[in-house]
Amino acid sequence: MTVENDAAPQQHDLESGVVEVVVANAAAGGERQVALACDGEFSDPFDIADTKNVSAESLKRWRKAALVLNASRRFRYTLDLKKEEEEQRRKASLLFKLAGQQAIVLGTSVTPPTPNGNYAIGLEQLVSMTRDHNHSALRQYGGVKGLAEMLRTNPEMGVVGDDDELLNRRNAFGSNTYPRFLWEAWQDLTLIILIIAAAASLVLGIKTEGIKEGWYDGVSITFAVLLVIFVTAISDYRQSLQFQSLNEEKRNIHLEVIRGGRRDKVSIYNIVVGDVVPLKIGDQVPADGIIISSHSLAIDESSMTGESKIVHKDYRAPFLMSGCKVADGAGTMLVSGVGINTEWGLLMTSISEDKVEETPLQVRLNGVASFIGIVGLAVALFLLLVLSARFFTGHSKNPDGSVQFVRGKTNIGQTVNGVVRIITAAVTIVVVAVPEGLPLAVTLTLAYSMKKMMADKALVRRLSACETMGSATTICSDKTGTLTLNQMTVVEAYVGRNKIDPLEDESKLHAAMSSLVHEGIAKNTAGSVFPSKDGGGIEVSGSPTEKAILHWGIMLGMKFDVVRSESILLHVCPFNSTKKRGGVALRRLTDSQVHIHWKGAAEIILDLCTQFIDANGCFRSIDEDKAFFSEAIEDMAARSLRCVAFAYRSYKTDEVPTDEHLAQWILPEDDLILIAIVGIKDPCRPGVKDAVKLCTEAGVKVRMVTGDNLQTAKAIALECGILLSEKEASEPNVIEGTTFRKLSDKEREQVAKKILVMGRSSPSDKLLLVQTLQKQGEVVAVTGDGTNDAPALH
């Protein structure tokens, strides 16, 4: 076979598995060689014999000698280093290409998928591909789309979601549950002593008193020991059941999945292979899976790998592991492994997560019991020695005054009976001395306390919490969802300088402004709008803030699906608690314009804006009107409204990065144009004010630590009773997280005790406050329901 061009590999007849690669061998004077891979066997096309039988190192030395002896002389077979490097790069490129096109890895090909019931791929192949992060297998299966077809899943609509379909998937690929192992060895020295004492007492009693009278003491001790054992066993068993139920509650995470085109909230236990699961910052990856789409998605895999480095996931690194956390970004995943067929499942089969620990009080009481037991044994031993000495020296007498033991006169039987009575007395002291009932009583008391707390919806992770919670001196509480209901509603809105009243009055909006408002709400959101199951209306999913904004958009006549179909999403910069804003870049299909929309904390977005749109749809400089908008934000915040602003800017189409660089694109956030500002109300929970009052009267100081702005935090704190008056609403009682963070250690310790409200606090600020209070000897309780509370809670 002859090829005129230099070293360009050509591939033929991929379907039949035969590949012909033609490679030029420059060193052999232009001779061509053919490497043939047939029937799955792969030959390296660059494995060319050296025609001169000279090593590369030898050729290097020859070249050096040639340069010294005759700089002008050319050697045909000396090594060209530059050409050698190029050849190595070309070799690596070709091998990579061959591996990708033929799924050849180190000379082996991926096994074709084996059907599994109604599905075109088997469980073992699916699990093997995901666990090994086998990119070649994924490519051979047609990527995530091909894999979705094999699993009978629509990447956008999800699985059908009916009971029969879910049952079939569980039968074929398993359920998302893990085996639990409980290994508890109850080896109580006290009980062992009591059992031995009971047996000895029974034998000795029968020996000394006869069967009719002697069995009484032994049986009574045996009954007492058995009673203690059974009560302890039952208590421990019930306690383990309580821990299991608590762990079930802890593990039973509810998350969104896409089934039949709808976003439904289901238990993590109900996830099946083939499910399409949306992921956002703070979520836990519910099962092993593969990325369908992602926007700056970053995963914390430290729980599985032990490395604290955040791993970015996209089509180049598409495999996700169950149990890991979403550190940043957003995306959707196709579930490829559940339950014991995941990396986390393998871990769960080899270890037990739960280890029952003794409480500090139980440790101290067991120490007391052990000390008393040791003292009892010492006294019993001393008594045994004294009574034995008296018996064998003739000082022990019967009730009638006769001596119990006379050397040479008392027979062996009477001697044995006397010794048995002495041992019985010593054993009785041990039985009486060991207070087994005391630890048992404490255990039962703590278990009862835990049960009472569970009835009050307080899930206790450890029994020790029942003791330490009574010693708390301060509570650092989150605001949203803890002190408030976390049921957001837009109650006030400004579009341009116009206040929209009533909120559904779209007539006050210019057509261009209305289009931008709808576009900003529908595209820059992690929520969704879809028809309700009963067909009687619509349902909105997402965070409480997202749901409130989407509801307001619907009130203004926004058609969610229509607006989203009018543009293509280019890139997403997801919202997180550090930046307090999130943005999207999109290309409109009507005019191909690129718009970048931002949404976030109103005062932060306002500082990024240079223009706003007036009632006539015209652009105006914001400089003269900035005070108006700032005043509107402060007024809404003073009435405990959460303020969210929308802004956008145009972007030149030719400056948008290419597809391969989109993931690294940092969306511009300067020269923004303000669209709207909305105020969202989140009312206090009923009974919060009374609860705060009870804590204060009990000597427990309640502090609010929130990511919201200070004005909103002050208003809620006054409403809850954390701040008693406006006079208290000033530094250092009320402080921002950034201000607290910048203080020196000494200043921070002085300020921490006075803080009642901390606003605009990041997760690290909350953690810093808790650590500072703990250093000062405070017993700190933390409450919260969000990802930003996790470090402080931990």
Short mmCIF file of C-alpha atoms in Angstrom, two decimals, residues 281-741:
data_model
loop_
_atom_site.label_atom_id
_atom_site.label_comp_id
_atom_site.label_asym_id
_atom_site.label_seq_id
_atom_site.Cartn_x
_atom_site.Cartn_y
_atom_site.Cartn_z
CA ILE A 281 -24.84 24.75 44.83
CA GLY A 282 -25.24 23.09 48.23
CA ASP A 283 -26.86 19.91 46.89
CA GLN A 284 -25.61 16.42 47.65
CA VAL A 285 -25.02 14.16 44.66
CA PRO A 286 -27.70 11.50 45.35
CA ALA A 287 -26.17 8.66 43.32
CA ASP A 288 -23.39 7.91 40.84
CA GLY A 289 -24.02 9.58 37.53
CA ILE A 290 -22.86 11.36 34.40
CA ILE A 291 -23.10 15.05 33.54
CA ILE A 292 -25.75 15.92 30.94
CA SER A 293 -25.14 19.68 31.08
CA SER A 294 -23.21 21.93 33.43
CA HIS A 295 -22.49 25.58 34.11
CA SER A 296 -19.33 26.20 36.15
CA LEU A 297 -20.14 23.03 38.09
CA ALA A 298 -17.64 22.31 40.88
CA ILE A 299 -17.85 19.27 43.14
CA ASP A 300 -16.32 18.75 46.57
CA GLU A 301 -15.19 15.11 46.44
CA SER A 302 -13.35 15.20 49.79
CA SER A 303 -15.86 12.79 51.36
CA MET A 304 -14.78 10.12 48.86
CA THR A 305 -11.22 10.98 47.87
CA GLY A 306 -9.96 12.62 51.06
CA GLU A 307 -8.61 15.51 48.99
CA SER A 308 -9.94 18.98 49.78
CA LYS A 309 -9.44 20.19 46.22
CA ILE A 310 -12.64 21.20 44.41
CA VAL A 311 -13.09 19.30 41.12
CA HIS A 312 -14.65 21.03 38.11
CA LYS A 313 -17.04 18.86 36.11
CA ASP A 314 -17.95 19.14 32.43
CA TYR A 315 -17.96 16.91 29.34
CA ARG A 316 -14.24 16.30 29.82
CA ALA A 317 -14.76 15.06 33.41
CA PRO A 318 -18.39 13.90 33.39
CA PHE A 319 -18.47 11.28 36.16
CA LEU A 320 -20.08 12.12 39.52
CA MET A 321 -19.81 10.12 42.75
CA SER A 322 -22.63 9.63 45.24
CA GLY A 323 -22.32 11.49 48.54
CA CYS A 324 -20.22 14.38 47.20
CA LYS A 325 -21.34 18.00 47.54
CA VAL A 326 -21.93 20.63 44.88
CA ALA A 327 -19.53 23.44 45.82
CA ASP A 328 -20.41 25.83 43.00
CA GLY A 329 -22.31 26.10 39.76
CA ALA A 330 -25.27 24.15 38.46
CA GLY A 331 -26.03 21.30 36.07
CA THR A 332 -28.05 18.17 35.44
CA MET A 333 -26.94 14.55 35.82
CA LEU A 334 -28.05 11.18 34.49
CA VAL A 335 -28.14 8.61 37.29
CA SER A 336 -26.08 5.56 36.32
CA GLY A 337 -25.67 3.77 39.66
CA VAL A 338 -27.63 3.60 42.91
CA GLY A 339 -27.33 1.98 46.33
CA ILE A 340 -24.61 -0.61 46.78
CA ASN A 341 -23.65 -0.23 43.10
CA THR A 342 -21.99 3.13 43.84
CA GLU A 343 -18.63 4.14 45.31
CA TRP A 344 -20.46 5.21 48.46
CA GLY A 345 -22.26 1.87 48.54
CA LEU A 346 -18.93 0.03 48.51
CA LEU A 347 -17.83 2.14 51.46
CA MET A 348 -21.04 1.43 53.37
CA THR A 349 -20.67 -2.32 52.94
CA SER A 350 -17.30 -2.31 54.69
CA ILE A 351 -17.89 0.07 57.60
CA SER A 352 -20.64 1.08 59.97
CA GLU A 353 -21.42 4.74 60.08
CA ASP A 354 -22.97 4.73 63.53
CA LYS A 355 -21.07 4.11 66.74
CA VAL A 356 -22.99 4.44 69.98
CA GLU A 357 -20.92 6.54 72.35
CA GLU A 358 -21.33 6.88 76.11
CA THR A 359 -22.28 10.31 77.35
CA PRO A 360 -19.91 12.19 79.65
CA LEU A 361 -22.30 11.56 82.57
CA GLN A 362 -22.41 7.85 81.76
CA VAL A 363 -18.62 7.72 81.67
CA ARG A 364 -18.41 9.35 85.10
CA LEU A 365 -21.08 7.08 86.58
CA ASN A 366 -19.43 3.98 85.14
CA GLY A 367 -16.21 5.19 86.72
CA VAL A 368 -17.97 5.48 90.06
CA ALA A 369 -19.52 2.02 89.63
CA SER A 370 -16.12 0.52 88.77
CA PHE A 371 -14.53 2.24 91.78
CA ILE A 372 -17.27 0.90 94.09
CA GLY A 373 -16.84 -2.54 92.54
CA ILE A 374 -13.11 -2.48 93.19
CA VAL A 375 -13.69 -1.33 96.77
CA GLY A 376 -16.33 -4.08 97.20
CA LEU A 377 -13.92 -6.72 95.92
CA ALA A 378 -11.18 -5.42 98.23
CA VAL A 379 -13.53 -5.50 101.24
CA ALA A 380 -14.78 -8.95 100.26
CA LEU A 381 -11.23 -10.23 99.92
CA PHE A 382 -10.28 -8.68 103.27
CA LEU A 383 -13.37 -10.23 104.91
CA LEU A 384 -12.53 -13.59 103.33
CA LEU A 385 -9.02 -13.47 104.78
CA VAL A 386 -10.18 -12.36 108.25
CA LEU A 387 -13.00 -14.92 108.51
CA SER A 388 -10.74 -17.68 107.19
CA ALA A 389 -8.08 -16.81 109.76
CA ARG A 390 -10.65 -16.77 112.59
CA PHE A 391 -12.17 -20.03 111.37
CA PHE A 392 -8.91 -21.97 111.15
CA THR A 393 -7.55 -20.54 114.47
CA GLY A 394 -10.66 -21.68 116.37
CA HIS A 395 -12.13 -18.21 117.08
CA SER A 396 -15.33 -18.77 115.03
CA LYS A 397 -18.19 -20.24 117.07
CA ASN A 398 -21.62 -21.66 116.30
CA PRO A 399 -24.79 -20.10 117.79
CA ASP A 400 -24.71 -22.64 120.62
CA GLY A 401 -21.22 -21.44 121.62
CA SER A 402 -19.28 -24.42 120.27
CA VAL A 403 -16.09 -23.87 118.25
CA GLN A 404 -16.61 -24.38 114.50
CA PHE A 405 -13.15 -25.77 113.74
CA VAL A 406 -10.83 -27.77 116.02
CA ARG A 407 -7.62 -29.03 114.50
CA GLY A 408 -7.64 -32.85 114.31
CA LYS A 409 -11.25 -33.19 115.48
CA THR A 410 -13.42 -31.42 112.84
CA ASN A 411 -14.05 -33.68 109.85
CA ILE A 412 -13.50 -32.61 106.20
CA GLY A 413 -17.21 -32.16 105.44
CA GLN A 414 -17.76 -29.72 108.30
CA THR A 415 -14.55 -27.87 107.33
CA VAL A 416 -15.74 -27.48 103.72
CA ASN A 417 -19.16 -26.24 104.88
CA GLY A 418 -17.49 -23.62 107.08
CA VAL A 419 -15.28 -22.39 104.25
CA VAL A 420 -18.30 -22.26 101.91
CA ARG A 421 -20.21 -20.05 104.37
CA ILE A 422 -17.22 -17.67 104.55
CA ILE A 423 -16.99 -17.44 100.73
CA THR A 424 -20.77 -16.89 100.51
CA ALA A 425 -20.52 -13.93 102.89
CA ALA A 426 -17.71 -12.39 100.79
CA VAL A 427 -19.66 -12.89 97.55
CA THR A 428 -22.72 -11.26 99.12
CA ILE A 429 -20.68 -8.12 99.83
CA VAL A 430 -19.62 -7.94 96.17
CA VAL A 431 -23.24 -8.37 95.02
CA VAL A 432 -24.47 -5.63 97.34
CA ALA A 433 -21.59 -3.23 96.62
CA VAL A 434 -21.84 -3.04 92.81
CA PRO A 435 -24.55 -0.44 91.95
CA GLU A 436 -25.59 -1.73 88.53
CA GLY A 437 -28.92 0.04 88.83
CA LEU A 438 -27.33 3.51 88.79
CA PRO A 439 -25.94 3.49 85.20
CA LEU A 440 -29.11 1.76 84.08
CA ALA A 441 -31.23 4.50 85.62
CA VAL A 442 -29.16 7.21 83.91
CA THR A 443 -29.39 5.46 80.53
CA LEU A 444 -33.16 5.14 80.85
CA THR A 445 -33.45 8.79 81.91
CA LEU A 446 -31.45 10.02 78.90
CA ALA A 447 -33.36 7.75 76.52
CA TYR A 448 -36.62 9.10 77.92
CA SER A 449 -35.34 12.67 77.52
CA MET A 450 -34.41 11.96 73.92
CA LYS A 451 -37.85 10.52 73.25
CA LYS A 452 -39.50 13.62 74.72
CA MET A 453 -37.31 15.85 72.56
CA MET A 454 -38.23 13.86 69.45
CA ALA A 455 -41.89 14.43 70.30
CA ASP A 456 -41.07 18.16 70.21
CA LYS A 457 -39.57 17.72 66.71
CA ALA A 458 -36.02 17.94 68.11
CA LEU A 459 -34.02 15.16 66.45
CA VAL A 460 -31.15 14.29 68.78
CA ARG A 461 -28.04 12.85 67.12
CA ARG A 462 -26.35 11.78 70.36
CA LEU A 463 -27.60 11.16 73.88
CA SER A 464 -24.96 13.58 75.17
CA ALA A 465 -26.92 16.38 73.48
CA CYS A 466 -29.65 15.89 76.10
CA GLU A 467 -27.08 16.86 78.74
CA THR A 468 -25.18 19.62 76.92
CA MET A 469 -28.26 21.42 75.55
CA GLY A 470 -29.23 22.25 79.11
CA SER A 471 -25.90 24.04 79.52
CA ALA A 472 -26.15 26.30 76.44
CA THR A 473 -25.45 29.97 77.16
CA THR A 474 -26.05 31.42 73.70
CA ILE A 475 -27.88 30.54 70.48
CA CYS A 476 -26.62 31.73 67.08
CA SER A 477 -29.64 31.47 64.82
CA ASP A 478 -30.05 31.90 61.10
CA LYS A 479 -32.91 34.14 60.01
CA THR A 480 -34.41 32.80 56.79
CA GLY A 481 -36.34 29.58 57.31
CA THR A 482 -35.50 29.44 61.01
CA LEU A 483 -36.88 32.60 62.59
CA THR A 484 -39.01 33.26 59.51
CA LEU A 485 -41.36 31.03 57.51
CA ASN A 486 -39.23 31.07 54.34
CA GLN A 487 -42.37 31.61 52.28
CA MET A 488 -41.43 34.55 50.10
CA THR A 489 -43.86 36.85 48.30
CA VAL A 490 -43.11 39.95 46.22
CA VAL A 491 -44.97 42.79 47.96
CA GLU A 492 -43.33 45.82 46.35
CA ALA A 493 -41.65 46.47 42.99
CA TYR A 494 -39.97 49.31 41.14
CA VAL A 495 -39.40 49.14 37.38
CA GLY A 496 -37.26 52.11 36.51
CA ARG A 497 -38.52 54.90 38.80
CA ASN A 498 -42.10 53.64 38.56
CA LYS A 499 -43.59 51.80 41.53
CA ILE A 500 -45.80 49.00 40.20
CA ASP A 501 -49.06 49.10 42.15
CA PRO A 502 -50.90 46.79 41.90
CA LEU A 503 -48.11 44.33 41.25
CA GLU A 504 -49.86 42.66 38.31
CA ASP A 505 -50.38 45.99 36.45
CA GLU A 506 -48.31 45.40 33.30
CA SER A 507 -49.80 48.49 31.63
CA LYS A 508 -47.28 50.67 33.48
CA LEU A 509 -44.43 48.95 31.66
CA HIS A 510 -43.09 49.99 28.25
CA ALA A 511 -43.06 47.10 25.74
CA ALA A 512 -39.24 47.00 25.61
CA MET A 513 -39.05 47.11 29.41
CA SER A 514 -41.67 44.35 29.75
CA SER A 515 -39.66 42.11 27.39
CA LEU A 516 -36.46 42.65 29.40
CA VAL A 517 -38.24 41.98 32.72
CA HIS A 518 -39.70 38.73 31.40
CA GLU A 519 -36.35 37.70 29.90
CA GLY A 520 -34.44 38.45 33.11
CA ILE A 521 -36.91 36.53 35.29
CA ALA A 522 -37.36 33.48 33.04
CA LYS A 523 -33.75 32.95 31.95
CA ASN A 524 -31.80 33.99 35.05
CA THR A 525 -33.36 31.45 37.41
CA ALA A 526 -32.77 27.98 38.82
CA GLY A 527 -36.52 27.52 39.25
CA SER A 528 -39.12 26.22 36.84
CA VAL A 529 -42.79 26.70 35.91
CA PHE A 530 -44.90 23.77 34.71
CA PRO A 531 -48.55 22.68 34.58
CA SER A 532 -49.96 21.19 37.78
CA LYS A 533 -50.76 17.48 37.96
CA ASP A 534 -54.50 18.05 38.09
CA GLY A 535 -54.32 20.38 35.08
CA GLY A 536 -56.02 23.17 36.98
CA GLY A 537 -53.17 25.65 36.97
CA ILE A 538 -49.42 25.93 37.21
CA GLU A 539 -46.76 24.95 39.72
CA VAL A 540 -43.54 26.77 40.49
CA SER A 541 -40.39 25.07 41.79
CA GLY A 542 -37.15 26.48 43.14
CA SER A 543 -35.93 28.28 46.23
CA PRO A 544 -38.45 30.49 48.09
CA THR A 545 -36.92 33.64 46.59
CA GLU A 546 -36.95 32.16 43.07
CA LYS A 547 -40.56 31.07 43.48
CA ALA A 548 -41.64 34.53 44.65
CA ILE A 549 -39.98 36.22 41.66
CA LEU A 550 -41.39 33.69 39.18
CA HIS A 551 -44.88 34.18 40.63
CA TRP A 552 -44.50 37.94 40.14
CA GLY A 553 -43.38 37.40 36.54
CA ILE A 554 -46.46 35.26 35.90
CA MET A 555 -48.63 38.01 37.39
CA LEU A 556 -47.09 40.38 34.81
CA GLY A 557 -48.12 38.04 31.98
CA MET A 558 -44.82 36.22 31.53
CA LYS A 559 -45.14 32.97 29.57
CA PHE A 560 -42.24 30.99 31.00
CA ASP A 561 -41.76 28.35 28.27
CA VAL A 562 -42.24 30.88 25.45
CA VAL A 563 -39.70 33.33 26.87
CA ARG A 564 -37.12 30.58 27.43
CA SER A 565 -37.56 29.30 23.87
CA GLU A 566 -36.83 32.74 22.37
CA SER A 567 -33.12 32.64 23.26
CA ILE A 568 -30.20 30.25 23.64
CA LEU A 569 -28.38 30.03 26.97
CA LEU A 570 -24.65 30.52 26.46
CA HIS A 571 -23.21 30.55 29.97
CA VAL A 572 -24.36 30.61 33.59
CA CYS A 573 -22.65 32.19 36.59
CA PRO A 574 -24.70 30.64 39.42
CA PHE A 575 -25.75 32.58 42.50
CA ASN A 576 -23.83 31.84 45.68
CA SER A 577 -23.74 33.30 49.16
CA THR A 578 -20.29 34.84 48.73
CA LYS A 579 -20.94 36.90 45.56
CA LYS A 580 -24.62 37.45 46.45
CA ARG A 581 -25.47 37.62 42.75
CA GLY A 582 -25.80 35.38 39.75
CA GLY A 583 -25.81 35.96 36.00
CA VAL A 584 -26.54 34.38 32.64
CA ALA A 585 -25.45 35.10 29.08
CA LEU A 586 -27.92 34.38 26.28
CA ARG A 587 -28.27 34.86 22.54
CA ARG A 588 -31.68 36.00 21.32
CA LEU A 589 -33.00 34.07 18.33
CA THR A 590 -34.92 37.01 16.89
CA ASP A 591 -32.01 39.43 16.38
CA SER A 592 -28.93 37.37 17.48
CA GLN A 593 -28.13 39.96 20.15
CA VAL A 594 -26.25 38.77 23.24
CA HIS A 595 -27.68 39.88 26.58
CA ILE A 596 -26.06 39.34 29.98
CA HIS A 597 -28.58 39.39 32.85
CA TRP A 598 -27.61 39.77 36.51
CA LYS A 599 -29.77 39.28 39.59
CA GLY A 600 -28.83 39.60 43.25
CA ALA A 601 -28.73 41.73 46.40
CA ALA A 602 -30.18 45.10 45.42
CA GLU A 603 -27.47 47.34 46.86
CA ILE A 604 -24.72 45.25 45.21
CA ILE A 605 -26.40 45.22 41.78
CA LEU A 606 -27.15 48.96 42.06
CA ASP A 607 -23.44 49.73 42.56
CA LEU A 608 -22.69 47.90 39.28
CA CYS A 609 -25.22 49.94 37.26
CA THR A 610 -24.43 53.07 35.24
CA GLN A 611 -27.87 53.46 33.56
CA PHE A 612 -31.54 52.65 34.02
CA ILE A 613 -34.57 52.50 31.73
CA ASP A 614 -37.28 55.12 32.23
CA ALA A 615 -41.04 54.82 31.68
CA ASN A 616 -40.62 55.57 27.95
CA GLY A 617 -38.10 52.77 27.45
CA CYS A 618 -35.17 55.19 27.10
CA PHE A 619 -31.75 54.74 28.68
CA ARG A 620 -30.79 57.35 31.27
CA SER A 621 -27.73 57.85 33.42
CA ILE A 622 -28.25 56.57 36.93
CA ASP A 623 -26.00 59.15 38.61
CA GLU A 624 -28.76 61.66 39.37
CA ASP A 625 -31.27 59.01 40.41
CA LYS A 626 -28.99 56.70 42.40
CA ALA A 627 -30.04 58.35 45.66
CA PHE A 628 -33.69 57.63 44.78
CA PHE A 629 -33.02 53.94 44.25
CA SER A 630 -30.83 53.68 47.37
CA GLU A 631 -33.57 55.30 49.43
CA ALA A 632 -36.17 52.90 47.99
CA ILE A 633 -33.94 49.92 48.91
CA GLU A 634 -33.37 51.23 52.46
CA ASP A 635 -37.08 51.89 52.91
CA MET A 636 -38.00 48.33 51.85
CA ALA A 637 -35.22 46.83 53.96
CA ALA A 638 -36.37 48.83 57.00
CA ARG A 639 -39.74 47.09 56.63
CA SER A 640 -37.99 43.70 56.70
CA LEU A 641 -38.29 43.17 52.92
CA ARG A 642 -35.59 41.29 51.07
CA CYS A 643 -34.50 43.49 48.17
CA VAL A 644 -33.52 41.89 44.85
CA ALA A 645 -32.46 43.86 41.79
CA PHE A 646 -32.36 42.93 38.09
CA ALA A 647 -29.93 44.43 35.58
CA TYR A 648 -28.57 43.61 32.15
CA ARG A 649 -26.13 44.73 29.49
CA SER A 650 -25.59 44.02 25.81
CA TYR A 651 -22.45 42.28 24.61
CA LYS A 652 -20.75 42.16 21.24
CA THR A 653 -21.45 38.89 19.50
CA ASP A 654 -17.94 38.58 18.06
CA GLU A 655 -16.41 38.89 21.56
CA VAL A 656 -18.28 35.87 22.95
CA PRO A 657 -15.77 33.04 23.60
CA THR A 658 -15.87 29.94 21.44
CA ASP A 659 -17.63 26.80 22.72
CA GLU A 660 -14.48 25.23 24.14
CA HIS A 661 -13.72 28.37 26.18
CA LEU A 662 -17.26 29.18 27.33
CA ALA A 663 -16.84 27.27 30.61
CA GLN A 664 -13.98 29.61 31.64
CA TRP A 665 -15.81 32.80 30.59
CA ILE A 666 -16.09 35.34 33.39
CA LEU A 667 -19.28 37.25 32.70
CA PRO A 668 -18.74 41.04 32.61
CA GLU A 669 -20.60 42.86 35.37
CA ASP A 670 -19.72 46.47 34.66
CA ASP A 671 -21.81 49.15 32.91
CA LEU A 672 -25.06 47.40 33.79
CA ILE A 673 -28.50 48.84 33.08
CA LEU A 674 -30.95 48.61 35.98
CA ILE A 675 -34.24 46.92 35.08
CA ALA A 676 -36.18 46.45 38.32
CA ILE A 677 -35.99 46.26 42.11
CA VAL A 678 -38.41 44.08 44.08
CA GLY A 679 -39.08 43.76 47.81
CA ILE A 680 -39.87 40.26 49.07
CA LYS A 681 -41.52 39.60 52.40
CA ASP A 682 -40.69 36.64 54.60
CA PRO A 683 -42.83 36.85 57.77
CA CYS A 684 -41.70 35.66 61.20
CA ARG A 685 -42.78 32.26 62.41
CA PRO A 686 -45.64 32.28 64.91
CA GLY A 687 -44.33 31.85 68.44
CA VAL A 688 -40.77 32.99 67.71
CA LYS A 689 -41.12 36.10 69.89
CA ASP A 690 -42.32 34.02 72.86
CA ALA A 691 -39.49 31.51 72.32
CA VAL A 692 -36.87 34.27 72.29
CA LYS A 693 -38.39 35.72 75.46
CA LEU A 694 -38.25 32.33 77.22
CA CYS A 695 -34.60 31.89 76.25
CA THR A 696 -33.71 35.36 77.48
CA GLU A 697 -35.45 34.78 80.81
CA ALA A 698 -33.54 31.49 81.16
CA GLY A 699 -30.23 33.31 80.69
CA VAL A 700 -29.64 32.15 77.11
CA LYS A 701 -28.73 35.00 74.74
CA VAL A 702 -30.21 34.69 71.24
CA ARG A 703 -28.18 36.16 68.36
CA MET A 704 -29.28 36.45 64.73
CA VAL A 705 -26.56 35.66 62.17
CA THR A 706 -27.83 36.11 58.62
CA GLY A 707 -26.61 36.71 55.09
CA ASP A 708 -29.33 39.31 54.55
CA ASN A 709 -28.63 43.04 54.74
CA LEU A 710 -28.55 44.87 58.07
CA GLN A 711 -31.79 46.79 57.58
CA THR A 712 -33.82 43.62 56.95
CA ALA A 713 -32.03 41.84 59.78
CA LYS A 714 -32.77 44.72 62.20
CA ALA A 715 -36.46 44.74 61.28
CA ILE A 716 -36.84 40.98 61.82
CA ALA A 717 -34.80 41.15 65.05
CA LEU A 718 -37.12 43.86 66.40
CA GLU A 719 -40.14 41.81 65.34
CA CYS A 720 -38.75 38.68 67.04
CA GLY A 721 -37.69 40.42 70.24
CA ILE A 722 -33.94 39.86 69.77
CA LEU A 723 -33.58 43.66 69.67
CA LEU A 724 -35.83 45.29 72.24
CA SER A 725 -35.69 48.83 70.85
CA GLU A 726 -34.24 51.01 68.11
CA LYS A 727 -31.61 52.24 70.58
CA GLU A 728 -30.06 48.78 70.63
CA ALA A 729 -29.91 48.66 66.82
CA SER A 730 -26.40 50.12 66.52
CA GLU A 731 -22.81 48.89 66.71
CA PRO A 732 -21.55 46.77 68.34
CA ASN A 733 -24.97 45.14 68.95
CA VAL A 734 -25.63 45.20 65.20
CA ILE A 735 -22.68 44.59 62.90
CA GLU A 736 -21.86 43.46 59.39
CA GLY A 737 -19.91 40.27 58.78
CA THR A 738 -17.17 42.09 56.86
CA THR A 739 -16.63 44.53 59.76
CA PHE A 740 -16.42 41.69 62.29
CA ARG A 741 -14.03 39.78 60.05
#
